[in-house]
mmCIF file of C-alpha atoms in Angstrom:
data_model
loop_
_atom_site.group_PDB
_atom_site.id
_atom_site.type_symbol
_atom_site.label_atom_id
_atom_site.label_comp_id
_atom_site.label_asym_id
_atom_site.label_seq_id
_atom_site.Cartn_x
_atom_site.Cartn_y
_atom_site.Cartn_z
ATOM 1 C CA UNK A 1 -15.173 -23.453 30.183
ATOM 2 C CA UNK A 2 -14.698 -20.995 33.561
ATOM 3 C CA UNK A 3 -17.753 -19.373 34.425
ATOM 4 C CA UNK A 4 -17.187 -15.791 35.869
ATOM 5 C CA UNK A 5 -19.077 -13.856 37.936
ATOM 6 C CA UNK A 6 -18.797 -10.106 38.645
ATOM 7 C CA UNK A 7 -20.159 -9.039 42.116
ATOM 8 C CA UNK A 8 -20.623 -5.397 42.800
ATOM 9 C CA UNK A 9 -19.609 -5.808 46.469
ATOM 10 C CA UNK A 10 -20.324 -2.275 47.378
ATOM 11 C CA UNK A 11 -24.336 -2.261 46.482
ATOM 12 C CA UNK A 12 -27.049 -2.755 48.917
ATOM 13 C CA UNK A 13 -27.564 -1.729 52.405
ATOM 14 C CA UNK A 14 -24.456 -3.617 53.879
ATOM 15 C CA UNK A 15 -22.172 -3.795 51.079
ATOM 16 C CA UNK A 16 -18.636 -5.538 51.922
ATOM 17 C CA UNK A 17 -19.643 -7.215 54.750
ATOM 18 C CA UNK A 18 -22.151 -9.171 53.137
ATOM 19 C CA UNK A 19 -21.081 -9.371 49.675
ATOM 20 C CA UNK A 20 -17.518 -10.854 50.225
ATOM 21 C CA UNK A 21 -18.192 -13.207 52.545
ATOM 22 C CA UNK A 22 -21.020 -14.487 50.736
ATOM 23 C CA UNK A 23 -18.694 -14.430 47.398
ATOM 24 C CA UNK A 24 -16.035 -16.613 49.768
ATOM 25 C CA UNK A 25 -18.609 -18.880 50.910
ATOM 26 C CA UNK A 26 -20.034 -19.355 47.220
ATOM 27 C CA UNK A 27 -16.736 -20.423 46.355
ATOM 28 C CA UNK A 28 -16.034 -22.967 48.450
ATOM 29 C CA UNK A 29 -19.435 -24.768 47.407
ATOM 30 C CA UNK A 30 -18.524 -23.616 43.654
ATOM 31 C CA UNK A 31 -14.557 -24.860 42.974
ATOM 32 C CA UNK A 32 -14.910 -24.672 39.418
ATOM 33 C CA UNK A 33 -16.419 -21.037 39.334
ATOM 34 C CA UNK A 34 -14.360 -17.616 39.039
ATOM 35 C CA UNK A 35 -14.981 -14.182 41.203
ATOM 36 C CA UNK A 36 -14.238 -10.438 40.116
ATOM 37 C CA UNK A 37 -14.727 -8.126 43.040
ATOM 38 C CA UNK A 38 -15.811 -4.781 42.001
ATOM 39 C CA UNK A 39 -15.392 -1.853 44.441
ATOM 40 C CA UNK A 40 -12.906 0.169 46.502
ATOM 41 C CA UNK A 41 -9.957 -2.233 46.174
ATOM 42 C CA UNK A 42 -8.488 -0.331 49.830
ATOM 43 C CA UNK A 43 -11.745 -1.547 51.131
ATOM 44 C CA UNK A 44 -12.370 -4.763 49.907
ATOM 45 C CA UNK A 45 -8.417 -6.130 50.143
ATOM 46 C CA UNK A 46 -8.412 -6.160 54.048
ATOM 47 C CA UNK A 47 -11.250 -8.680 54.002
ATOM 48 C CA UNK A 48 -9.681 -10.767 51.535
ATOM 49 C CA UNK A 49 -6.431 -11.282 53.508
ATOM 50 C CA UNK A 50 -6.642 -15.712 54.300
ATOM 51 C CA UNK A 51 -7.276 -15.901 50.702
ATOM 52 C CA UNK A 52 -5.216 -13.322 49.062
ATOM 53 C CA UNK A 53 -3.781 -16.424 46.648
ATOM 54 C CA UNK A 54 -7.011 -17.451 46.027
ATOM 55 C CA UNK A 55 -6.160 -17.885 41.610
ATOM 56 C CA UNK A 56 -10.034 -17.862 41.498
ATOM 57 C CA UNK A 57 -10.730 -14.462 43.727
ATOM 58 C CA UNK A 58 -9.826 -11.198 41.232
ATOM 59 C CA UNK A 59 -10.603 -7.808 42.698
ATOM 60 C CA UNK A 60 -10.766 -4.560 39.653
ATOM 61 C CA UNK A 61 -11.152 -1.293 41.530
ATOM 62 C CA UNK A 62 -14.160 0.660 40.888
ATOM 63 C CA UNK A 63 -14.025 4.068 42.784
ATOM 64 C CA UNK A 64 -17.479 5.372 42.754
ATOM 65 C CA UNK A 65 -20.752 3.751 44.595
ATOM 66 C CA UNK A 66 -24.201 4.366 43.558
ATOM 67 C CA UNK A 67 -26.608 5.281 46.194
ATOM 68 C CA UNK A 68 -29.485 3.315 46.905
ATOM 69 C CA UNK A 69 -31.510 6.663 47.201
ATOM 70 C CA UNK A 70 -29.742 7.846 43.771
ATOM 71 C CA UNK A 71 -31.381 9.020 40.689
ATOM 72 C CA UNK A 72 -31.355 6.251 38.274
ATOM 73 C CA UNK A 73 -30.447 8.769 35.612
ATOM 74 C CA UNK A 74 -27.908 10.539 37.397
ATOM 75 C CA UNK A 75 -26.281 7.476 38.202
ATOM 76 C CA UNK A 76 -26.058 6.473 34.594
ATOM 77 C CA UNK A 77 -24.334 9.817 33.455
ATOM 78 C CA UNK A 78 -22.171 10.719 36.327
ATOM 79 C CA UNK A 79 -21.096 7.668 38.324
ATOM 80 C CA UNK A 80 -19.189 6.080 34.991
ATOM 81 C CA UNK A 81 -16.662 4.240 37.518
ATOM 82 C CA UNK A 82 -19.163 3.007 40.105
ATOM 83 C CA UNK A 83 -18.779 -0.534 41.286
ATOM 84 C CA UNK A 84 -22.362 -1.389 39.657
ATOM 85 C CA UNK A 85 -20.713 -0.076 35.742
ATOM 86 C CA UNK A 86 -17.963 -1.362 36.260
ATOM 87 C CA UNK A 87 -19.426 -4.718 37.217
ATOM 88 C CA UNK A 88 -21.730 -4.453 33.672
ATOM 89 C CA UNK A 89 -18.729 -3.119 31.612
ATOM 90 C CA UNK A 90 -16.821 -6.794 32.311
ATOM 91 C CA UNK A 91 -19.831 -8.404 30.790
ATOM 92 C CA UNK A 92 -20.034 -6.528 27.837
ATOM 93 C CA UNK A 93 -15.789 -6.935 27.447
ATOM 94 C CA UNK A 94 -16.922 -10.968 27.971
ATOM 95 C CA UNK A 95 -14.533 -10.437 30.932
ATOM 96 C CA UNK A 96 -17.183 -12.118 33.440
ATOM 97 C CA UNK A 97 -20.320 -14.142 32.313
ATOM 98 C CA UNK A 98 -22.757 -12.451 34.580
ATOM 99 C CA UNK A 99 -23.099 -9.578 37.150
ATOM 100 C CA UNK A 100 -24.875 -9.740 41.010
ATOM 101 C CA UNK A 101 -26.158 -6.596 42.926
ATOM 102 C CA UNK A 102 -27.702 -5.709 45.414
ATOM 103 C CA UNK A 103 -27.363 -1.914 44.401
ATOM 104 C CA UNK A 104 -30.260 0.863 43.783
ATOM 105 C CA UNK A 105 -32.776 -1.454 41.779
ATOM 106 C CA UNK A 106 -33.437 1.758 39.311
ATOM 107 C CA UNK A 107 -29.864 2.378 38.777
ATOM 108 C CA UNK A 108 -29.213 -1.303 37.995
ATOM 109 C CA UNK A 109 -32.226 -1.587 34.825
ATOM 110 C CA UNK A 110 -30.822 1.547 33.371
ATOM 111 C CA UNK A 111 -27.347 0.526 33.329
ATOM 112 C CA UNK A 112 -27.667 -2.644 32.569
ATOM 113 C CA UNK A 113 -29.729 -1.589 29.563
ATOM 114 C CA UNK A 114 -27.380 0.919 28.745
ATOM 115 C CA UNK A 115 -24.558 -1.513 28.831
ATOM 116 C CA UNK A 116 -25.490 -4.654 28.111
ATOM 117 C CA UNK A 117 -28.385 -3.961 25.033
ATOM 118 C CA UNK A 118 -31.128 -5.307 24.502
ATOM 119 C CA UNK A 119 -31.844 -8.956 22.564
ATOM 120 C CA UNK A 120 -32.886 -8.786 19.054
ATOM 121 C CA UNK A 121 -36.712 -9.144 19.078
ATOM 122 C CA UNK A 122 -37.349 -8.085 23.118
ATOM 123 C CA UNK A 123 -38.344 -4.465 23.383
ATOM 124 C CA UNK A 124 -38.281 -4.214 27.509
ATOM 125 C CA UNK A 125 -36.359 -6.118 29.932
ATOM 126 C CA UNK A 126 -37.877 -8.169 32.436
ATOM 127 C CA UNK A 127 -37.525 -8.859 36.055
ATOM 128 C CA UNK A 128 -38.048 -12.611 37.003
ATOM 129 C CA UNK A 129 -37.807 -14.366 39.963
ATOM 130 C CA UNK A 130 -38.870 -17.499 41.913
ATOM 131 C CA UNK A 131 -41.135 -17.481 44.556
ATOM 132 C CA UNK A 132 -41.935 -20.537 46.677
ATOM 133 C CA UNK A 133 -45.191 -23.207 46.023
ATOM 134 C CA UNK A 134 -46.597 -26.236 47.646
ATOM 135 C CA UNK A 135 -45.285 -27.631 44.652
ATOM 136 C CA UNK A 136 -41.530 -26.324 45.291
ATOM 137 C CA UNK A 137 -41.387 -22.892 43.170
ATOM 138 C CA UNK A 138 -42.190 -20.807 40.318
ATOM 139 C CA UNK A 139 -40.930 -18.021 38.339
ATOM 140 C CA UNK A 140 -42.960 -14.906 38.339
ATOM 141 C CA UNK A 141 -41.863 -11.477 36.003
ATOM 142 C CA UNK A 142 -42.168 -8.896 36.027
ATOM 143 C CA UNK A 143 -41.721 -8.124 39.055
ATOM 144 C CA UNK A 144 -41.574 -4.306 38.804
ATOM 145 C CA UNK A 145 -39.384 -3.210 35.866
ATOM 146 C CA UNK A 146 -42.166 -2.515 33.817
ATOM 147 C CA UNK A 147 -45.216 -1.059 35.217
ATOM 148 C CA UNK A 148 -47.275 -0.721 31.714
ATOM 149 C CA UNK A 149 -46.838 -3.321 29.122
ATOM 150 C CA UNK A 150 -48.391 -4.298 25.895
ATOM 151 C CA UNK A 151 -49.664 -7.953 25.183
ATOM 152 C CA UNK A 152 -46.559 -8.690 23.100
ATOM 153 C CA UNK A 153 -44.225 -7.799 25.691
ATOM 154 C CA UNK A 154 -45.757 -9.968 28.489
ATOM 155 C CA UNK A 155 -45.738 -12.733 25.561
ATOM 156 C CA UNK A 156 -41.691 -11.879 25.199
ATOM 157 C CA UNK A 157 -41.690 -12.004 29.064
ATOM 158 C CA UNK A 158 -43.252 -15.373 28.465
ATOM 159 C CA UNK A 159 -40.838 -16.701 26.428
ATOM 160 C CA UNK A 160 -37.837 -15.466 27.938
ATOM 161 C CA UNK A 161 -38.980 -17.022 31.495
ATOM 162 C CA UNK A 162 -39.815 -20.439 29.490
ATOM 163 C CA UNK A 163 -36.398 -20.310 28.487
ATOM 164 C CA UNK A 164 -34.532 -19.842 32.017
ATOM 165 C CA UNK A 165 -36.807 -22.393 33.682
ATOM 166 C CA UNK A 166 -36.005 -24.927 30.917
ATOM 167 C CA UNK A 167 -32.650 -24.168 30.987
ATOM 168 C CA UNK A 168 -31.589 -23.856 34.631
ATOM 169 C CA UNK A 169 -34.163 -26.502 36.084
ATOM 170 C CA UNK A 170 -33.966 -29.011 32.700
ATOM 171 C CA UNK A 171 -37.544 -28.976 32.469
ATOM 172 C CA UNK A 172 -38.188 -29.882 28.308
ATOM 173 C CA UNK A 173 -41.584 -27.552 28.404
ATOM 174 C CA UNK A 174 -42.391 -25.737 31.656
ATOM 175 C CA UNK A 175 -45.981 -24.524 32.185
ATOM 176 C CA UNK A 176 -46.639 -20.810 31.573
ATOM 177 C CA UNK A 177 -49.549 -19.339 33.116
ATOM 178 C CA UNK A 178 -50.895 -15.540 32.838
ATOM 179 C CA UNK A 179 -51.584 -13.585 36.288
ATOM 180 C CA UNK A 180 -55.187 -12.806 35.810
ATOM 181 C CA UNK A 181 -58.493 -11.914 37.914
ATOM 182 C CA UNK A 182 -60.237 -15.533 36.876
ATOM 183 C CA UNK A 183 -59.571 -18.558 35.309
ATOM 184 C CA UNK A 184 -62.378 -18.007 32.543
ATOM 185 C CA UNK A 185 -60.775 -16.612 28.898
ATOM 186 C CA UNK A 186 -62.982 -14.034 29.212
ATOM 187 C CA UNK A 187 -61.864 -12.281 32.414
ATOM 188 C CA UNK A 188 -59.170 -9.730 32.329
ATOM 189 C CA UNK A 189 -58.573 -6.381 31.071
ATOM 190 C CA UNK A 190 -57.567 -6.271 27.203
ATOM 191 C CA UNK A 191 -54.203 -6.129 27.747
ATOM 192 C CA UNK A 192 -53.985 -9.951 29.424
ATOM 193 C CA UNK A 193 -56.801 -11.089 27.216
ATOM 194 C CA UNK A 194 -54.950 -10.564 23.994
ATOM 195 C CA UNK A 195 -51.601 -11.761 25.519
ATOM 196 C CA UNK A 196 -53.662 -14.795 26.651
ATOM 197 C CA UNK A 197 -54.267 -15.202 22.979
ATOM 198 C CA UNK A 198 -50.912 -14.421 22.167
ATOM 199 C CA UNK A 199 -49.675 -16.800 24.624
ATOM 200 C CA UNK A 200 -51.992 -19.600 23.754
ATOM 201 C CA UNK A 201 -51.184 -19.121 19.725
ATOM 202 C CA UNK A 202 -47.396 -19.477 20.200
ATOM 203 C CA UNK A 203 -45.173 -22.686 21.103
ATOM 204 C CA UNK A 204 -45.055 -22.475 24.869
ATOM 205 C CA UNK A 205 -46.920 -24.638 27.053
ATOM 206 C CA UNK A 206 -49.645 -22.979 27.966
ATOM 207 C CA UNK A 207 -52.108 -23.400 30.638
ATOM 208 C CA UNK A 208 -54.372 -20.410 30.751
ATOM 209 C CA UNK A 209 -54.899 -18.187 33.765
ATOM 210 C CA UNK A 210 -53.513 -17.743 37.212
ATOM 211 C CA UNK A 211 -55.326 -16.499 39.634
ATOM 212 C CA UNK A 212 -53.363 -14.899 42.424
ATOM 213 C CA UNK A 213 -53.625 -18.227 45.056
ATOM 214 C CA UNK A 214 -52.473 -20.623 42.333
ATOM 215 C CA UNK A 215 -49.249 -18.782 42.678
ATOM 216 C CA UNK A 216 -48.553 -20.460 45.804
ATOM 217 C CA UNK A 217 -50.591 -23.588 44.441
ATOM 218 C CA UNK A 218 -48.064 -24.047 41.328
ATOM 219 C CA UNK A 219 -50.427 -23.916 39.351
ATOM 220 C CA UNK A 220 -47.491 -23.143 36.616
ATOM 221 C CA UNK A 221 -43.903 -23.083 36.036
ATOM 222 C CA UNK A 222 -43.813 -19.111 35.085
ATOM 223 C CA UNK A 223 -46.225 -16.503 35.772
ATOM 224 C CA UNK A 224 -46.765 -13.684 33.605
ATOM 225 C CA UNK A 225 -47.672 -10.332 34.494
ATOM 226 C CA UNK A 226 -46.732 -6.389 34.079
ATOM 227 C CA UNK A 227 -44.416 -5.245 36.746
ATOM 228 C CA UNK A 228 -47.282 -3.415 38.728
ATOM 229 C CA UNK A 229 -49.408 -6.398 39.197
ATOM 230 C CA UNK A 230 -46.003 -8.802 39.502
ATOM 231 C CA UNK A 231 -44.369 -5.785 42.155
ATOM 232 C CA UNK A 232 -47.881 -5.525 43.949
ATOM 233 C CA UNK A 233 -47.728 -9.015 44.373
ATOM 234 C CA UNK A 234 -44.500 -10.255 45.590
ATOM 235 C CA UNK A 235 -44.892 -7.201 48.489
ATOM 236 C CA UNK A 236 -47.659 -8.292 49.488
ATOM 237 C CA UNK A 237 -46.702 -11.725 49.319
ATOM 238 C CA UNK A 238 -43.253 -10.802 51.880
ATOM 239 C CA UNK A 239 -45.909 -8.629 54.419
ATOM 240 C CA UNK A 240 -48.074 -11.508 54.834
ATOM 241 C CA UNK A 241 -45.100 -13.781 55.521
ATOM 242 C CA UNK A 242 -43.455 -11.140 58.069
ATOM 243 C CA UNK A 243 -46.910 -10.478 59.829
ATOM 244 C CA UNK A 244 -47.745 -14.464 59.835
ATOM 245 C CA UNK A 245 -43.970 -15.118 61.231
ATOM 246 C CA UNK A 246 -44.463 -12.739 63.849
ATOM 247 C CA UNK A 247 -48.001 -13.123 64.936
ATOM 248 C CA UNK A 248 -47.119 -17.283 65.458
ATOM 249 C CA UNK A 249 -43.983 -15.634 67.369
ATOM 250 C CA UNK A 250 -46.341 -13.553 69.666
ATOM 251 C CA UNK A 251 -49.466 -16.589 69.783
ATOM 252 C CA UNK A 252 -46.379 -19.011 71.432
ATOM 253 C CA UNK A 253 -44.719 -16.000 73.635
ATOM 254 C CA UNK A 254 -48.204 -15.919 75.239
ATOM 255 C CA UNK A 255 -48.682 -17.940 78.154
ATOM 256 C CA UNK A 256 -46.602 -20.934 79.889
ATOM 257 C CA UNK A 257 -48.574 -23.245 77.937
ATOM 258 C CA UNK A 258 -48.248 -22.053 74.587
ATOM 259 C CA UNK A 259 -44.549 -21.863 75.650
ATOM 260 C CA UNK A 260 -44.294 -25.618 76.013
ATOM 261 C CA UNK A 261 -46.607 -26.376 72.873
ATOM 262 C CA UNK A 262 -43.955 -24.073 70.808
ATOM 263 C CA UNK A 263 -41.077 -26.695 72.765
ATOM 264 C CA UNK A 264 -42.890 -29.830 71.262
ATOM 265 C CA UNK A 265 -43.320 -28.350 67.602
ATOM 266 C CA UNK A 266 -39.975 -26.902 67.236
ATOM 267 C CA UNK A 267 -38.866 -29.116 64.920
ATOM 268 C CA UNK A 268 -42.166 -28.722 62.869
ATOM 269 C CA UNK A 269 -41.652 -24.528 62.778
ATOM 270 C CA UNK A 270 -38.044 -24.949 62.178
ATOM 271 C CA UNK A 271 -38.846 -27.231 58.884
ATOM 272 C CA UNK A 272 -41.694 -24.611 58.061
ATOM 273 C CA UNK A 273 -38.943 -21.232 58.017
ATOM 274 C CA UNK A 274 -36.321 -23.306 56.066
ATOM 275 C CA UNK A 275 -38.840 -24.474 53.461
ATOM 276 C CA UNK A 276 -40.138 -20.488 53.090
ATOM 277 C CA UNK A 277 -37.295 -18.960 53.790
ATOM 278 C CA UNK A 278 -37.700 -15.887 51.578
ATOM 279 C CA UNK A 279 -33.516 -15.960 51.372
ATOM 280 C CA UNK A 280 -33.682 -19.153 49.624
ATOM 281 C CA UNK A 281 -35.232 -17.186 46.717
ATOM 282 C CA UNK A 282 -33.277 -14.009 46.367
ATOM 283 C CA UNK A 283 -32.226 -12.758 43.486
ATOM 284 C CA UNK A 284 -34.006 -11.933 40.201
ATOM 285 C CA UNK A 285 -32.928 -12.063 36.470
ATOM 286 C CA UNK A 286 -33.205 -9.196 34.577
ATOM 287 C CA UNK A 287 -34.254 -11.119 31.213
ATOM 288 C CA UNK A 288 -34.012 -9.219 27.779
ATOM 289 C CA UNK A 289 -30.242 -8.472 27.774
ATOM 290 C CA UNK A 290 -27.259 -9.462 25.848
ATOM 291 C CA UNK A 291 -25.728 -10.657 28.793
ATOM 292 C CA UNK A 292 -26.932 -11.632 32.572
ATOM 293 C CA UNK A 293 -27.878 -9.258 35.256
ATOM 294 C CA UNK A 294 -29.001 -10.287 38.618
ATOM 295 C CA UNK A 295 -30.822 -8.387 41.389
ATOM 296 C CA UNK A 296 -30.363 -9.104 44.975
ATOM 297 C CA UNK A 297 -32.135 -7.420 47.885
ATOM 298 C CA UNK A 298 -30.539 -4.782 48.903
ATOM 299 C CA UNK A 299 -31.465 -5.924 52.729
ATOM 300 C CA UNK A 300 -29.842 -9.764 51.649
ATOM 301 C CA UNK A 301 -27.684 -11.246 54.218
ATOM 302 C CA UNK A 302 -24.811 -13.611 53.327
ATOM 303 C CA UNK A 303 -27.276 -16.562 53.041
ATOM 304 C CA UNK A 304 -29.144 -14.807 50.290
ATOM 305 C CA UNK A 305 -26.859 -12.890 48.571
ATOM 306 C CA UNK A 306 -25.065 -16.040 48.055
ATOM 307 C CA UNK A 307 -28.401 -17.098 46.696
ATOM 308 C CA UNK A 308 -28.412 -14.512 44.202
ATOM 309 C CA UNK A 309 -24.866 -15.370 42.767
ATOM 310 C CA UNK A 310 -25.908 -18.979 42.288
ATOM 311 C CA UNK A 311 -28.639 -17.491 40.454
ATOM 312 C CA UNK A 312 -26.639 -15.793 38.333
ATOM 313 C CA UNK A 313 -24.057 -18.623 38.195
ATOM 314 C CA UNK A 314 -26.879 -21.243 37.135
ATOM 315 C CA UNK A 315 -28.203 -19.052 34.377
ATOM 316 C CA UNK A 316 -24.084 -18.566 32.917
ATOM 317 C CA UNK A 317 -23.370 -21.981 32.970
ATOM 318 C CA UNK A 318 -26.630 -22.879 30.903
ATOM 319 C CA UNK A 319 -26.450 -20.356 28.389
ATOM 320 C CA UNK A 320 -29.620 -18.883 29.088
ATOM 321 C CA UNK A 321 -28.932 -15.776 27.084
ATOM 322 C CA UNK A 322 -27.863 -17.706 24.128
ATOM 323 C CA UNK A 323 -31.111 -20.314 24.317
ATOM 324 C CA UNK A 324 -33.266 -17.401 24.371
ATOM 325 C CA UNK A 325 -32.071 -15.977 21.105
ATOM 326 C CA UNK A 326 -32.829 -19.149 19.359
ATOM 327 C CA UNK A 327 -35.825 -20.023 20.934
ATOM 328 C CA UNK A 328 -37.825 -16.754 19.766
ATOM 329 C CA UNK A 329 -38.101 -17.257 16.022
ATOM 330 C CA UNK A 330 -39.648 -20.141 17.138
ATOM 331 C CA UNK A 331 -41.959 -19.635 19.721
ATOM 332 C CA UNK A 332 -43.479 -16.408 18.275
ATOM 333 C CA UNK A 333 -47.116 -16.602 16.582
ATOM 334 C CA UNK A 334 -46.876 -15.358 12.715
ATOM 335 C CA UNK A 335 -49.920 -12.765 12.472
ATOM 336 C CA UNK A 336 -52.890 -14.248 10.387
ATOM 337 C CA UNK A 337 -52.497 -11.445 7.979
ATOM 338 C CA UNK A 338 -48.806 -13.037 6.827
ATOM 339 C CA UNK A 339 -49.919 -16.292 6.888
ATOM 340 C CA UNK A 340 -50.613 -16.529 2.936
ATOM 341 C CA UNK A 341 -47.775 -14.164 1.983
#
């Protein structure tokens, strides 16, 4: 079966220029995949001219754009033919098996919500993402789309992430760890010491806490946490890597000799950027729909929005929104109290 992706090419900071070429450049490393451009067809034709008989390129014309400074709710009621709903609406019509953008990140969870519906048995979608290890990577979520959450919604998060990684990466039970201040059962605030419990009671593989340097130790395969903590996190996370990246720049910029011992390791730095290159691990799933919504960076350059799309191309080709809907029945604890019913 054709999997389809639709790209709202006119979201983020660069829109067209970075979106189509990345969608070209996807395609030639994806023959068997499908494209639907979403945006300004008089904008986004011109840059499609060498492959204008492309079978596997279709543009739809969407006439609005949402602003990445626009009011998530405004955006939702007035901007009904923006590139970003019309991108959604062509999952929902199973006209496209998943939608990239790099669009206003509120706009994007309250349409796709809106649109798409939530699963039966999730009560909040989820942001989830990977984020590099010594290991090779994890997933992390949320990552902001929820800044309070119960202990049975970061157990839902829990699942759902179990799911994708098992799924996309063929892993038969990844490790699922819970963001927390200490390793011991008893540390934490309530809410992430009864999903600990909820955690450790249902079918996932659980390994107990994760405290915030066995992120980057791999300590697990998913890391749970409320969007504060999880958005918290990955920013700080990206300022240490920028301020790291550029004080090494400035340290070998500072004298003739450091000059020459930058010369000899060059090929040492340049294997150290494309291991951590943050765009190698753009794009995050919003996890709790009916169908799949990805998140790019709204800064993403063709490298990483292309990232994104295989993201969202991995996750339609292994049926990650169908897995999840029959793994929860299964994974979810049955209260004591029902036990003897």
């Amino acid at each position: 079966m054709t999997t389809r992706i639709a790209i709202d090419c006119m979201g983020g900071d660069h829109g067209p220029s970075v979106t189509v070429p990345a969608a070209i450049h996807f395609l030639a490393e994806h023959p068997a995949a499908h494209l639907v451009l979403v945006g300004q067809e008089d904008v986004l034709r011109p840059l499609l001219a060498s492959h204008a008989r492309d079978s596997r390129l279709r543009i739809v014309h969407a006439s609005e754009i949402v602003g990445m400074d626009e009011s998530p709710s405004l955006a939702l009621r007035n901007k009904k033919n923006s590139s970003m709903r019309v991108a959604l609406n062509l999952v929902k019509a199973g006209e496209a098996d998943a939608c990239v953008s790099a669009g206003n990140t509120g706009a994007l969870m309250a349409i796709s919500r809106f649109v798409l519906k939530m699963l039966p048995g999730i009560d909040r979608p989820a942001l989830c993402g990977p984020l590099p290890t010594v290991k090779g990577h994890t997933h992390m979520l949320d990552l902001g789309a929820n800044v309070d959450c119960g202990a049975e919604h970061l157990l839902q998060f829990g699942i759902m992430a179990a799911t994708l990684v098992a799924a996309t990466e063929h892993k038969e039970r990844p490790t699922v760890g819970i963001l927390n201040i200490g390793a011991e059962e008893i540390k934490g605030n309530e809410v992430v010491k009864a999903a600990a419990g909820l955690l450790r009671a249902s079918d996932l593989n659980f390994v107990g806490n994760v405290e915030g340097d066995g992120i980057y130790q791999g300590e697990a395969d998913v890391i749970v946490c409320d969007g504060f903590v999880g958005n918290v996190a990955l920013k700080t996370s990206e300022g240490l890597a920028q301020m790291l990246a550029s004080s090494l720049r400035s340290e070998f910029k500072r004298n003739w000799l450091t000059k020459i011992a930058a010369l000899i390791a060059i090929s040492v730095l340049n294997n150290f950027k494309r291991r951590f290159d943050h765009r190698l691990y753009n794009g995050a799933i919003l996890l709790g729909l009916r169908g799949i919504s990805v998140k790019s960076h709204g800064s993403a350059d063709v490298l990483a929005f292309g990232n994104a799309i295989s993201r969202a191309y991995d996750a339609a080709e292994n049926r990650v929104v169908e897995r999840i809907i029959s793994c929860l029945p299964q994974m979810i604890p049955v209260p004591a109290a029902l036990e003897s019913v």
